[in-house]
Amino acid sequence: NPANVEYEVVRTTLMPGALKTLAFNKSMSHKEGIKLFEISDIVLPSDNEVGAQNARRLVALYSSNTAGFEVIHGLADRIMTCVQIQPEKTYGA
């Protein structure tokens, strides 16, 4: 049984949960910014006998009073390196 009504529906995206967590923690000091991530399964429509399939997804969120492109770029680069995905040959051309 689900812990509450919020867990009775399967998730098709992780973003609402990340934004809800950010909103819940907005009273925290943002001096260093807030960084959070979640890796979890979501449910997507499928043509199989069940009509749905699980897919693993990652959501990462960075919130700060200053620009944070370099933080997000660094995170994306690190994730791509860890999962051994190389940039396409046209990248940076």
Short mmCIF file of C-alpha atoms in Angstrom, two decimals, residues 4-6 9 14-15 27 34 37 39-40 43 45 57 59 65 70 72 77-78:
data_model
loop_
_atom_site.label_atom_id
_atom_site.label_comp_id
_atom_site.label_asym_id
_atom_site.label_seq_id
_atom_site.Cartn_x
_atom_site.Cartn_y
_atom_site.Cartn_z
CA ASN A 4 0.05 8.44 0.94
CA VAL A 5 -2.04 9.56 -2.05
CA GLU A 6 1.02 11.06 -3.72
CA VAL A 9 0.34 7.18 -9.31
CA LEU A 14 11.35 12.98 -12.24
CA MET A 15 11.28 16.76 -12.61
CA SER A 27 14.28 28.14 3.62
CA ILE A 34 21.36 23.92 -3.63
CA PHE A 37 19.89 14.69 -7.97
CA ILE A 39 18.20 8.41 -10.23
CA SER A 40 15.01 6.40 -10.45
CA VAL A 43 7.00 4.42 -16.50
CA PRO A 45 3.85 3.75 -22.60
CA ARG A 57 16.24 8.34 -15.60
CA VAL A 59 17.36 14.43 -12.83
CA ASN A 65 21.72 33.35 -6.67
CA GLU A 70 29.68 25.86 -15.35
CA ILE A 72 25.65 22.09 -14.74
CA ASP A 77 30.39 16.18 -18.61
CA ARG A 78 31.14 13.98 -15.58
#
